[in-house]
Tab-separated table of C-alpha atoms and ligand atoms in Angstrom:
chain	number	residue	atom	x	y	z
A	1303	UNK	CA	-53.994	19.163	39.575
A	1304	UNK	CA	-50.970	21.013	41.547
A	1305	UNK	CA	-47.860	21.265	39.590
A	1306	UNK	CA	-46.573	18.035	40.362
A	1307	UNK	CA	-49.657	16.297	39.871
A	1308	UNK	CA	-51.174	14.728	36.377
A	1309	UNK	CA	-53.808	16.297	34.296
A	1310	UNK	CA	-55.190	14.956	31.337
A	1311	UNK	CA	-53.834	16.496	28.126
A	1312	UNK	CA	-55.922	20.000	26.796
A	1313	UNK	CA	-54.569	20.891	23.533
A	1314	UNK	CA	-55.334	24.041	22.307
A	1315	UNK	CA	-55.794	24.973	18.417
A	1316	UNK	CA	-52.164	24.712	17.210
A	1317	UNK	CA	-51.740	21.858	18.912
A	1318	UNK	CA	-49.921	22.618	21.984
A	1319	UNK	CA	-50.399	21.280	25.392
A	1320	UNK	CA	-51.634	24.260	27.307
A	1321	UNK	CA	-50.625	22.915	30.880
A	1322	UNK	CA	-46.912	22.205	29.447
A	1323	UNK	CA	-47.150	25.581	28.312
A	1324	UNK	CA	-48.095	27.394	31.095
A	1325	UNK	CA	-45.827	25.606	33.658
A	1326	UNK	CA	-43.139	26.270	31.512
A	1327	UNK	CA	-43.613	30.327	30.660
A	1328	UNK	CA	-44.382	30.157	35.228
A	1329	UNK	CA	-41.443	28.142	35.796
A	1330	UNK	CA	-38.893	30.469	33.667
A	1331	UNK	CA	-40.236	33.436	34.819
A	1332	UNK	CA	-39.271	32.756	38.613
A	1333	UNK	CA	-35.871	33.797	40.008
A	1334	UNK	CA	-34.775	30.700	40.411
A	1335	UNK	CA	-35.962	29.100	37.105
A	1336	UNK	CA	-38.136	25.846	37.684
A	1337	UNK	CA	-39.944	23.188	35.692
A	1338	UNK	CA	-41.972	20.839	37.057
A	1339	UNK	CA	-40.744	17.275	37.047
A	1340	UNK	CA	-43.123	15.596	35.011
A	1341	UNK	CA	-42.952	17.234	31.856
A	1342	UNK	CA	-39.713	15.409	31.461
A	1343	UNK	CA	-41.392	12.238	30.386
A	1344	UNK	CA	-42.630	12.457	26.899
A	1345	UNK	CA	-41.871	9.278	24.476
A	1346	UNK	CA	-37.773	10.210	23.978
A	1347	UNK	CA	-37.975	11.007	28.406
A	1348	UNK	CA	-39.829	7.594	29.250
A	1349	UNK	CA	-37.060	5.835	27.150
A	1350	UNK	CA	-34.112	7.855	28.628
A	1351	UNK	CA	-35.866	6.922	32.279
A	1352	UNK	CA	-35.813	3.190	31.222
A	1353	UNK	CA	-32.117	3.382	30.528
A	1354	UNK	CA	-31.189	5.196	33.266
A	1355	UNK	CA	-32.154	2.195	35.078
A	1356	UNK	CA	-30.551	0.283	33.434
A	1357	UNK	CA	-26.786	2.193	33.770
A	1358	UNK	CA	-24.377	1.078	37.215
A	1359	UNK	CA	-24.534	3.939	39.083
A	1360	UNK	CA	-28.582	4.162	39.159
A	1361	UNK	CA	-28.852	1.314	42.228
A	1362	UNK	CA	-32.650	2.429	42.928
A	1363	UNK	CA	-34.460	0.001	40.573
A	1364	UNK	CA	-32.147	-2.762	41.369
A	1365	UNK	CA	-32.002	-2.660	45.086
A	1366	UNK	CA	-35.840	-2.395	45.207
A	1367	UNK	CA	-35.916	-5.108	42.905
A	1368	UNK	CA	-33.786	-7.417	44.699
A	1369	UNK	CA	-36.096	-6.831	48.161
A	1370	UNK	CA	-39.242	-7.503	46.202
A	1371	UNK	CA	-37.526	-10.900	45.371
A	1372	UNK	CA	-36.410	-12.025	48.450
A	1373	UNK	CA	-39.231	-10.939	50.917
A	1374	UNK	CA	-41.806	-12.460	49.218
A	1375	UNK	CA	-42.572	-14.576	52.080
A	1376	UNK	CA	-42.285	-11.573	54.811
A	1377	UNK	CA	-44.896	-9.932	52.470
A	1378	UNK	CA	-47.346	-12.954	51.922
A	1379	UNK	CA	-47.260	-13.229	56.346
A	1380	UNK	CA	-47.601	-9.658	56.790
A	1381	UNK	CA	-50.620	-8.945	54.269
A	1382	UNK	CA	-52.619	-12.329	54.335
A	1383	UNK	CA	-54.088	-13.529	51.083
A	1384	UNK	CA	-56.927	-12.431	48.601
A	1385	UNK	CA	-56.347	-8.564	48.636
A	1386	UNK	CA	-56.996	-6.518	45.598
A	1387	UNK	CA	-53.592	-5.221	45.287
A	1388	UNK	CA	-54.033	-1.624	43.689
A	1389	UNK	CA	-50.933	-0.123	41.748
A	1390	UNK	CA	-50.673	3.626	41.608
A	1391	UNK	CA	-48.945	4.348	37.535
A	1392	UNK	CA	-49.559	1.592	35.197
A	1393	UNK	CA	-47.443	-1.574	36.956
A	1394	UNK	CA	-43.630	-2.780	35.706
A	1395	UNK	CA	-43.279	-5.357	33.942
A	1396	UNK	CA	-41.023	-6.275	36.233
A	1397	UNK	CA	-41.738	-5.383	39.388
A	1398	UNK	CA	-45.630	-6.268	39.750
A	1399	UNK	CA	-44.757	-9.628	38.560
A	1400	UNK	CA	-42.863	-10.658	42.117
A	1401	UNK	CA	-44.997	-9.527	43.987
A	1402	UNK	CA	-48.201	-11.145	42.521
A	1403	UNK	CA	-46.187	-13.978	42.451
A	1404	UNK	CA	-45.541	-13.503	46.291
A	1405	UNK	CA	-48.464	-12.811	48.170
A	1406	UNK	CA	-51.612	-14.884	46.829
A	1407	UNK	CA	-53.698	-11.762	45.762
A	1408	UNK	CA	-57.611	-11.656	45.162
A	1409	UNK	CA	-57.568	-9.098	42.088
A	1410	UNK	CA	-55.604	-6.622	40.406
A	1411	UNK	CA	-56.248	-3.412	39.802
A	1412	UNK	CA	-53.805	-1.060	37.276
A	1413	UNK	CA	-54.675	3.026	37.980
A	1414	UNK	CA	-53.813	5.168	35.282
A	1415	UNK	CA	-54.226	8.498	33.522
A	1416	UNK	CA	-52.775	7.180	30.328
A	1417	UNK	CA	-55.065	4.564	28.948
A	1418	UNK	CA	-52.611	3.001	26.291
A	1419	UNK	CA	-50.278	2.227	28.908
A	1420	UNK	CA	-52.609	1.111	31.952
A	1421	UNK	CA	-54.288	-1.481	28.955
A	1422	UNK	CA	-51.082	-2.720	27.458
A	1423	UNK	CA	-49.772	-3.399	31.079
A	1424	UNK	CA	-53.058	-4.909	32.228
A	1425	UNK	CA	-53.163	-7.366	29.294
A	1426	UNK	CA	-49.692	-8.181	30.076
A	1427	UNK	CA	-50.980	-9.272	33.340
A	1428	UNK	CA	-53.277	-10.854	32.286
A	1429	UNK	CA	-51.105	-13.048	30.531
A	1430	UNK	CA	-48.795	-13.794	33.225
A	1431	UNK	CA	-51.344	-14.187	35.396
A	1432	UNK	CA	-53.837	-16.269	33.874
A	1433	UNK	CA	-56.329	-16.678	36.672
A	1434	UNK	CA	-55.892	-13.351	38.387
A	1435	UNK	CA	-59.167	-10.852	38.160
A	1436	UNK	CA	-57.015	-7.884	36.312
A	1437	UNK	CA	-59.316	-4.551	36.465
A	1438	UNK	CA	-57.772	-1.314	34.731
A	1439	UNK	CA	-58.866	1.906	35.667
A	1440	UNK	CA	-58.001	5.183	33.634
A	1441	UNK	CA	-57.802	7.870	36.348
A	1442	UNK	CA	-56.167	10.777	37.927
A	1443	UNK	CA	-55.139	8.916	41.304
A	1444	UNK	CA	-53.574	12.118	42.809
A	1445	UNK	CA	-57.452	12.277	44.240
A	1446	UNK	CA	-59.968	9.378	45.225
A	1447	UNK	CA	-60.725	7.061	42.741
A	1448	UNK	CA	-63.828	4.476	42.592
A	1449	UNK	CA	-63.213	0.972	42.398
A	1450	UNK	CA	-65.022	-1.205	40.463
A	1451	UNK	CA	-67.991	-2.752	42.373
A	1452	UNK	CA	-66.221	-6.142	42.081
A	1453	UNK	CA	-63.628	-5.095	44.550
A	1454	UNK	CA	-65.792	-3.583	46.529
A	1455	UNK	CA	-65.533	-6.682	49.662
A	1456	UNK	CA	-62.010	-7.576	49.727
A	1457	UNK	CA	-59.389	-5.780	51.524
A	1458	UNK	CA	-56.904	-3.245	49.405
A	1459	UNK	CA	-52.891	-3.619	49.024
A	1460	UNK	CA	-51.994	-0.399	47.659
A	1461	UNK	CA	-48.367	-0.812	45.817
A	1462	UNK	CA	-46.208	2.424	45.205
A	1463	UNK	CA	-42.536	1.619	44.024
A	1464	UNK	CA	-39.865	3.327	42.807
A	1465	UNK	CA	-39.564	5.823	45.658
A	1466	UNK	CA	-42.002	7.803	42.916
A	1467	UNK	CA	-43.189	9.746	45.979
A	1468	UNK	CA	-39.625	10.860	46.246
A	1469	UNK	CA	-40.082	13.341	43.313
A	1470	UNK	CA	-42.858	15.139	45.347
A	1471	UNK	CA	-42.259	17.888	47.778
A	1472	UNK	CA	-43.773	16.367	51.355
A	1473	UNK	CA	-46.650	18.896	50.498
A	1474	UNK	CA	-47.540	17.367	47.437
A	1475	UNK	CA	-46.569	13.787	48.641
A	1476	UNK	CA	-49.031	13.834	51.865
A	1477	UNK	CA	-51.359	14.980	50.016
A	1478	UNK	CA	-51.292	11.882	48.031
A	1479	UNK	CA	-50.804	9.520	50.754
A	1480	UNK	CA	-54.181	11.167	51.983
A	1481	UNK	CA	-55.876	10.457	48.698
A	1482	UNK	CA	-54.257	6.799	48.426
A	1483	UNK	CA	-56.284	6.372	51.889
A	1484	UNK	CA	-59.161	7.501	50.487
A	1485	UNK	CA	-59.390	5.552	47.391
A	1486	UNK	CA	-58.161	1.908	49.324
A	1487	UNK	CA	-60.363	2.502	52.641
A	1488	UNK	CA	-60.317	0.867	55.920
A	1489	UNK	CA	-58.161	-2.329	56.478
A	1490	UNK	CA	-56.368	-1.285	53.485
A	1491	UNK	CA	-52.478	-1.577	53.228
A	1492	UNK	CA	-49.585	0.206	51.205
A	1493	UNK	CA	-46.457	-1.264	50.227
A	1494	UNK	CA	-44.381	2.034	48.836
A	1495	UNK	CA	-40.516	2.040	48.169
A	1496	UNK	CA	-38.638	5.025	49.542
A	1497	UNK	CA	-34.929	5.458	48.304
A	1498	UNK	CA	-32.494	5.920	51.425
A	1499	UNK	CA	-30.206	9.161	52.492
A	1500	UNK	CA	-26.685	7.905	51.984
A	1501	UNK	CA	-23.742	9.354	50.906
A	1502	UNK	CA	-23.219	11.884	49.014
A	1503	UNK	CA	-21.164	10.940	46.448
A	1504	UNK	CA	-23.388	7.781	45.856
A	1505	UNK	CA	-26.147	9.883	45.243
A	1506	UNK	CA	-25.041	12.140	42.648
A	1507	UNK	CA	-23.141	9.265	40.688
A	1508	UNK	CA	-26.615	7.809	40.115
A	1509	UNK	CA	-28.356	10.750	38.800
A	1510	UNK	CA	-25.331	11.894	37.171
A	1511	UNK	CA	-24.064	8.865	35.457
A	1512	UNK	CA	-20.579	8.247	33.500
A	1513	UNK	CA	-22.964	7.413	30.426
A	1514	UNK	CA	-24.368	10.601	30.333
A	1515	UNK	CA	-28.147	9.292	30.247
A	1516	UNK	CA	-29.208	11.214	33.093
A	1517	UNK	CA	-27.844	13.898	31.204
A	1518	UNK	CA	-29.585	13.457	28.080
A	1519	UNK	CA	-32.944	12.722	30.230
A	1520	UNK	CA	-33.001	16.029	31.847
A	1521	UNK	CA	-31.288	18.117	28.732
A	1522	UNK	CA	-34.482	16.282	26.693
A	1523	UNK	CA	-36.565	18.848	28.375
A	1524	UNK	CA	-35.221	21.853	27.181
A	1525	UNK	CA	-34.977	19.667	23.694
A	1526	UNK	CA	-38.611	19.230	23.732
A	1527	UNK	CA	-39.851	22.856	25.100
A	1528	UNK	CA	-37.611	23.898	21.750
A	1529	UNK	CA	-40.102	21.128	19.565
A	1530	UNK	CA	-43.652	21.777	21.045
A	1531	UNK	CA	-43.442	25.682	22.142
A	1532	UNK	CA	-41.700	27.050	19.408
A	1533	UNK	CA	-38.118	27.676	21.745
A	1534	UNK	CA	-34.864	28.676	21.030
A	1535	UNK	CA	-33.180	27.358	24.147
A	1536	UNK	CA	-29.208	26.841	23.172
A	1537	UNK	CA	-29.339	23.201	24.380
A	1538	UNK	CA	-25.866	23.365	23.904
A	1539	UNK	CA	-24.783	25.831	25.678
A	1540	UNK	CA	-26.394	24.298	29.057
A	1541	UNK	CA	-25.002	21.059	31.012
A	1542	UNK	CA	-26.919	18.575	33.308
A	1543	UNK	CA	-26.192	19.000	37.419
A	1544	UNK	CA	-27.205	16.664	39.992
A	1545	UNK	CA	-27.086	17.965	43.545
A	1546	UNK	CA	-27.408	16.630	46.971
A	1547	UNK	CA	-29.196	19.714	48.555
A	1548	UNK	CA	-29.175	18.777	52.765
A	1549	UNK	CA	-32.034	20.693	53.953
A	1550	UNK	CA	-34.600	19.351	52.131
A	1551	UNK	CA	-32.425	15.911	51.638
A	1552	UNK	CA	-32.885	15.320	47.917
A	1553	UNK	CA	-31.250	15.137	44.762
A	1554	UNK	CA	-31.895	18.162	42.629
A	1555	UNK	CA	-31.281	18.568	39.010
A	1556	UNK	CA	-30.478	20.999	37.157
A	1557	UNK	CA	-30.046	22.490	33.824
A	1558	UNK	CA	-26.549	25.033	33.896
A	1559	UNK	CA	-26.290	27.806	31.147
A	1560	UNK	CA	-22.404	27.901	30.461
A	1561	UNK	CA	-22.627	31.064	29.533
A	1562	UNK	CA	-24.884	33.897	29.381
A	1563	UNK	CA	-27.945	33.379	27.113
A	1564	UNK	CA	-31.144	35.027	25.592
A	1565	UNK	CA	-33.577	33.096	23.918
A	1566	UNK	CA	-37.183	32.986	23.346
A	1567	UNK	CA	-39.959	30.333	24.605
A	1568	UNK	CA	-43.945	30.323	22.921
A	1569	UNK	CA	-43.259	34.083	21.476
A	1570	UNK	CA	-41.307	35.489	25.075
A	1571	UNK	CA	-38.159	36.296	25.791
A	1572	UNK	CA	-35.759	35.046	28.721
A	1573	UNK	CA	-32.585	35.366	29.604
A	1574	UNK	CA	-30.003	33.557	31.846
A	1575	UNK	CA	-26.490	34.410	33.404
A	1576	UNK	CA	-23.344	32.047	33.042
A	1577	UNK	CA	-23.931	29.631	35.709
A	1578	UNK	CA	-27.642	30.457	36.239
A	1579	UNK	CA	-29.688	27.516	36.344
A	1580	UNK	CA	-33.478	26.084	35.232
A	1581	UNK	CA	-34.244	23.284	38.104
A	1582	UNK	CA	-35.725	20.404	36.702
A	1583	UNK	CA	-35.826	17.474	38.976
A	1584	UNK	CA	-36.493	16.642	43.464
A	1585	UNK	CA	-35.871	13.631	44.042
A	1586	UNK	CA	-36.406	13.239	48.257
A	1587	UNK	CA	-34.149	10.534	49.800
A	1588	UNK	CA	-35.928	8.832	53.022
A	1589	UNK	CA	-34.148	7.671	56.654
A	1590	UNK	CA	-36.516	5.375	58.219
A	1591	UNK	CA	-37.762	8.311	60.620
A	1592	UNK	CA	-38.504	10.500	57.861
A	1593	UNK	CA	-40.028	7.954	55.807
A	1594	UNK	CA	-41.938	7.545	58.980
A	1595	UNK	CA	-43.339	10.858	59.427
A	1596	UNK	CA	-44.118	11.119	56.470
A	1597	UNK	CA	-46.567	8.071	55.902
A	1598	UNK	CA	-47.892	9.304	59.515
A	1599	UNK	CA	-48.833	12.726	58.144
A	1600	UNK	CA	-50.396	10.938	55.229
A	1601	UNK	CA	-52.694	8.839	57.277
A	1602	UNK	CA	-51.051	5.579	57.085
A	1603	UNK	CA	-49.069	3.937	59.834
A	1604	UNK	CA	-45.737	1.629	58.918
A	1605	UNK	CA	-45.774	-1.630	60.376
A	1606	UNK	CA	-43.142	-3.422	58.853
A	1607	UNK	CA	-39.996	-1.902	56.502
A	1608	UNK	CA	-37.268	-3.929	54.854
A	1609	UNK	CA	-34.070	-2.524	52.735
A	1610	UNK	CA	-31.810	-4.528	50.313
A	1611	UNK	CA	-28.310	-5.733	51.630
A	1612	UNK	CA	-25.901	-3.022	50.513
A	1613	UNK	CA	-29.221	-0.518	52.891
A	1614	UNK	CA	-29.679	1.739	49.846
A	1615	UNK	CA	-33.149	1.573	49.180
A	1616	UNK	CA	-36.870	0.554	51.398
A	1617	UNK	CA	-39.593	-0.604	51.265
A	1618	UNK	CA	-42.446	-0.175	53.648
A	1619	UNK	CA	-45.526	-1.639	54.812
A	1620	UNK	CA	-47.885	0.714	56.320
A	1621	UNK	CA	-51.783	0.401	57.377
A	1622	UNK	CA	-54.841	2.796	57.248
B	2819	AVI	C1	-38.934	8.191	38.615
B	2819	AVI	N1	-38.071	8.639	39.722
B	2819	AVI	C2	-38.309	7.850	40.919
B	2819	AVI	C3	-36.653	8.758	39.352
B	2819	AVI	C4	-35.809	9.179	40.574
B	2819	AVI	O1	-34.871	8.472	40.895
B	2819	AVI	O2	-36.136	10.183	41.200
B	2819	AVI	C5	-36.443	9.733	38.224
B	2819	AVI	C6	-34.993	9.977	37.860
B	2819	AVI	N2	-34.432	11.151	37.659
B	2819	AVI	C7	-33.179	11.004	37.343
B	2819	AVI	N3	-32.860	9.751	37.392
B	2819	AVI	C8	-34.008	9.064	37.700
């Protein structure tokens, strides 16, 4: 998998996840000190994300939320009934629900990596949807993925939310969009949400909340390199940053030594200037030309696109 992408979990004698591991002696051995994004979601991470969503300032779950609610009907005209609708991560419980509910669908089919999650979120499903075909699959959907055979003859809805492709660089995220086509074939569809440029001080209020739980999410990282690779990052001497960077029109976070530090990481040393930072988070923000292009370069072509009343957040219909 690339750096962004998901791998299954290696552990080597001591127990220690070897890809964690090297990403993170890479990543703090550049000049400008990187981790990859994903490494921030162990249990305590996937908790903080949860409650992020749930604090004022985060509008991106809400305002996707609130389309999938109240386009139901645009959906169920634009996509016709009796797709398979195929979720890329493991389905909210929220989210998946409306539109199920919405568009009359023929199957559903959960892709995973992590099994416990892709099996406690199909049989939730299941239960909501009592006589909906549910069909889990554990696998790494960054490339193509078989189907199961009883798919095989209806046409695919691929669903993306949560502007998740937003914490790719456009690299990594066409490169997805390229396997999504793969996996979903011709006549297939995607339905993705992509989070809006807007202004600036909007943007950094939401991934740096009053709360501090966007805080604690991204200073959990350095938290949990100290627990599984034997660090001895000063967590306290480092504060969370969120910044709006132009050029590449995302959100960037960052971890900010306050003052000059040394400390050691898996038996090497490292050290960091006041002000120096690790970055930890992109988080791409979308105008509907962009959002365009970018679909376009991963072989799909939007045909519909609908944003929530206060225009914060999208989400698009494209076909293969
Ligand atoms: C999961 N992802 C879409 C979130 C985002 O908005 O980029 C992750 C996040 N990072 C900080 N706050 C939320």
């Amino acid at each position: 998998a690339n750096s962004e992408g998901i791998q299954l979990v290696d552990l080597d004698e001591d127990g220690v996840d070897r890809a964690f591991r090297a990403d993170v002696l890479a990543g703090l051995g550049q000049p400008q000190k990187a981790i990859p994004a994903r490494w921030l979601y162990d249990d305590a991470g996937s908790q903080l994300f949860e409650d992020i969503t749930q604090v004022p300032e985060y509008y991106p779950t809400r305002s996707e939320k609130e389309i999938l609610e109240n386009r139901g009907q645009e959906f169920a005209d634009a996509v016709g009934s009796g797709r398979a609708v195929v979720e890329f991560g493991s389905g909210s419980s929220v989210k998946t629900p409306l539109l199920l509910e919405a568009i009359d669908p023929g199957a559903y089919v959960p892709l995973d990596i992590a099994g416990d999650f892709l099996r406690a979120a199909a049989a939730d499903l299941s239960a909501k949807f009592p006589g909906l075909p549910v069909y889990p699959v554990e696998a790494d959907f960054t490339k193509k993925v078989q189907l199961p055979a009883e798919v095989a003859d209806m046409p695919k809805l691929g669903f993306f939310p949560g502007s998740t492709i937003g914490n790719m660089v456009p690299r990594s995220a066409v490169d997805l969009l390229r396997s999504m086509r793969e996996t979903l074939g011709t006549d297939a569809m995607l339905l993705i949400g992509m989070d809006l440029i807007k202004d600036k001080d909007v943007l950094e209020a939401a991934y740096d909340d009053a709360r501090g739980v966007t805080a604690e999410f991204n200073l959990n990282l350095l938290r949990r390199i100290n627990r599984e690779l034997d660090g001895t990052i000063p967590v306290q001497k480092f504060h969370h940053e969120a910044r709006w960077n132009d050029t590449f029109a995302r959100i960037e976070m960052h971890a900010v030594a306050e003052e000059d530090v040394t400390f050691s990481v898996a038996d090497r040393s490292f050290s960091m200037r006041a002000g120096e930072t690790i970055h930890t988070e992109n988080s791409h923000k979308f105008d509907a030309r962009s959002s365009n292009t970018l679909l376009l370069a991963g072989h799909w072509t939007p045909i519909a696109r609908w944003t929530d009343a206060q225009g914060r957040f999208s989400v698009i219909l494209a076909e293969a």
